[in-house]
Amino acid sequence: MPFLGQDWRSPGWRWVKTEDGWKRCEPFSPALEDGNSQLNDISHAVIITGDDEDEEIFSTEDCEFAAKKRKKDHFRNNTDSQCFYREKWIYVHKESTRERHGYCTLGEAFNRLDFSSAIQDIRRFNYVVKLLQLIAKSQLTSLSGAAQKNYFNILDKIVQKVMEDQYNPRLIKDLLQDLSSTLCILIRGVGKSVLVGNINIWICRLETILLWQQQLKNLQMNKQVNNGLTLSDLPLHMLNNILYRFSDGWDIITLGQVTPTLYMLSEDRQLWKKLCQYHFAEKQFCRHLIPSEKGHIDWKLMYFALQKYYPIKEQYGDTLHFCRHCSILFWKDTGHPCTASDPNTCLMPVSPQHFIDLFKF
């Protein structure tokens, strides 16, 4: 197993407090070191202010306190002068060692994997939303205070993105509905004992969620003006191929409402049969056969009936990956420090549910 951290006997890293929390930084630049030396010199001086008649002499402790405050302000106002680095991966350890103390928690992984940037990638958007929905249903109380704050910050960015781009509002509505239901139960029930922070903060968060739901309910899709080729101008076989690429039945129904031609194609029995065969095993849909008036199997109703009893397959453009050799969780395009001879053979895609299960002890 490779040694992935500093020696446990070392003095440790430098940490700087920012608006997003504590961040680890590399050694400061020479310019910043010069500024720090000047601040240190001030802390050992005796400052005399005022007129001769009314002098105020500050003690050394007061000077040190003022110098520390000036250092903090210097760090906050001069972030360009220091080099922060933040790994895009996290080592999933479940026990303490001499090199690593404690174990990795769900909240720590949620903070370290930079989901704020992931929602800006169209390939990862649905993946992050599904993960937030699973956390809302069962794991919200297991997050630390910082992770819960980060959770709602990411959720705010998701809602704003949907309001601006009108991208997949139905998915966000389901997430907010599950989250509001969970918060109502926790606040009315045993909220004070399981929620981190003041209960009034959670009431304000619940009110914000209700406001988001109302905004999404009133969302109006922008009509795009395009004088070129439109979807309706495509040949029937191309439109049919597009429908066969959909893995969600609701997306097929929504597209079928655009034009009468698309509605006719969306009602094709063969299309819904393929969809049922993709998501469910033959033994599953044989138990719930729904005949139509003509005696044929109504595959469309079958799909939505089976969806209530069995989970459907999930498809994502990009997911987190787990390296079995290094026990590291990461986004594939960012990579990780792997020592395996052939790293690609050790990678395993991680579904949102698998991500939750990794941190169950």
XYZ file of N, CA and C in Angstrom, residues 6 12-16 23-30 32-33 36 75 79-87:
81
model
N 1.809 12.780 4.803
C 3.053 13.139 5.442
C 3.358 12.181 6.581
N 3.478 18.955 10.509
C 2.158 19.158 9.916
C 2.161 20.204 8.826
N 0.975 20.451 8.282
C 0.806 21.395 7.186
C 0.445 22.771 7.729
N 0.531 23.763 6.831
C 0.026 25.096 7.141
C -1.440 25.174 6.725
N -2.276 25.733 7.577
C -3.707 25.845 7.290
C -4.118 27.313 7.396
N -4.990 27.722 6.500
C -5.473 29.104 6.464
C -6.998 29.084 6.423
N -8.315 25.760 4.670
C -7.663 25.199 3.490
C -6.176 25.054 3.752
N -5.624 24.018 3.193
C -4.207 23.757 3.344
C -3.434 24.510 2.267
N -2.352 25.117 2.615
C -1.604 25.932 1.661
C -0.146 25.535 1.663
N 0.508 25.835 0.555
C 1.934 25.599 0.423
C 2.703 26.743 1.078
N 4.027 26.606 1.222
C 4.796 27.706 1.830
C 4.520 29.029 1.141
N 4.528 30.096 1.917
C 4.158 31.394 1.400
C 5.229 31.936 0.464
N 4.811 32.866 -0.367
C 5.738 33.503 -1.285
C 6.664 34.434 -0.525
N 7.824 34.805 -1.109
C 8.744 35.724 -0.413
C 8.102 37.044 -0.034
N 5.014 37.593 0.765
C 4.156 37.397 1.924
C 4.982 37.178 3.179
N 6.136 36.476 3.042
C 7.004 36.267 4.187
C 7.531 37.596 4.713
N 4.848 39.191 6.675
C 4.686 38.547 7.975
C 5.777 38.978 8.946
N -4.188 37.708 4.998
C -4.460 36.450 4.295
C -5.739 36.549 3.470
N -5.207 36.675 -1.289
C -5.251 35.241 -1.564
C -4.408 34.866 -2.762
N -4.127 35.836 -3.656
C -3.317 35.529 -4.826
C -1.861 35.276 -4.463
N -1.439 35.751 -3.309
C -0.041 35.628 -2.937
C 0.283 34.304 -2.278
N -0.710 33.450 -2.066
C -0.436 32.153 -1.481
C -1.017 31.070 -2.371
N -0.379 29.927 -2.349
C -0.726 28.843 -3.275
C -1.511 27.774 -2.540
N -2.831 27.801 -2.684
C -3.653 26.738 -2.113
C -3.680 25.567 -3.088
N -3.748 24.393 -2.550
C -4.001 23.267 -3.422
C -5.016 22.375 -2.739
N -5.857 21.808 -3.547
C -6.956 20.988 -3.047
C -7.058 19.758 -3.920
N -6.842 18.605 -3.329
C -6.901 17.387 -4.109
C -8.324 17.142 -4.597
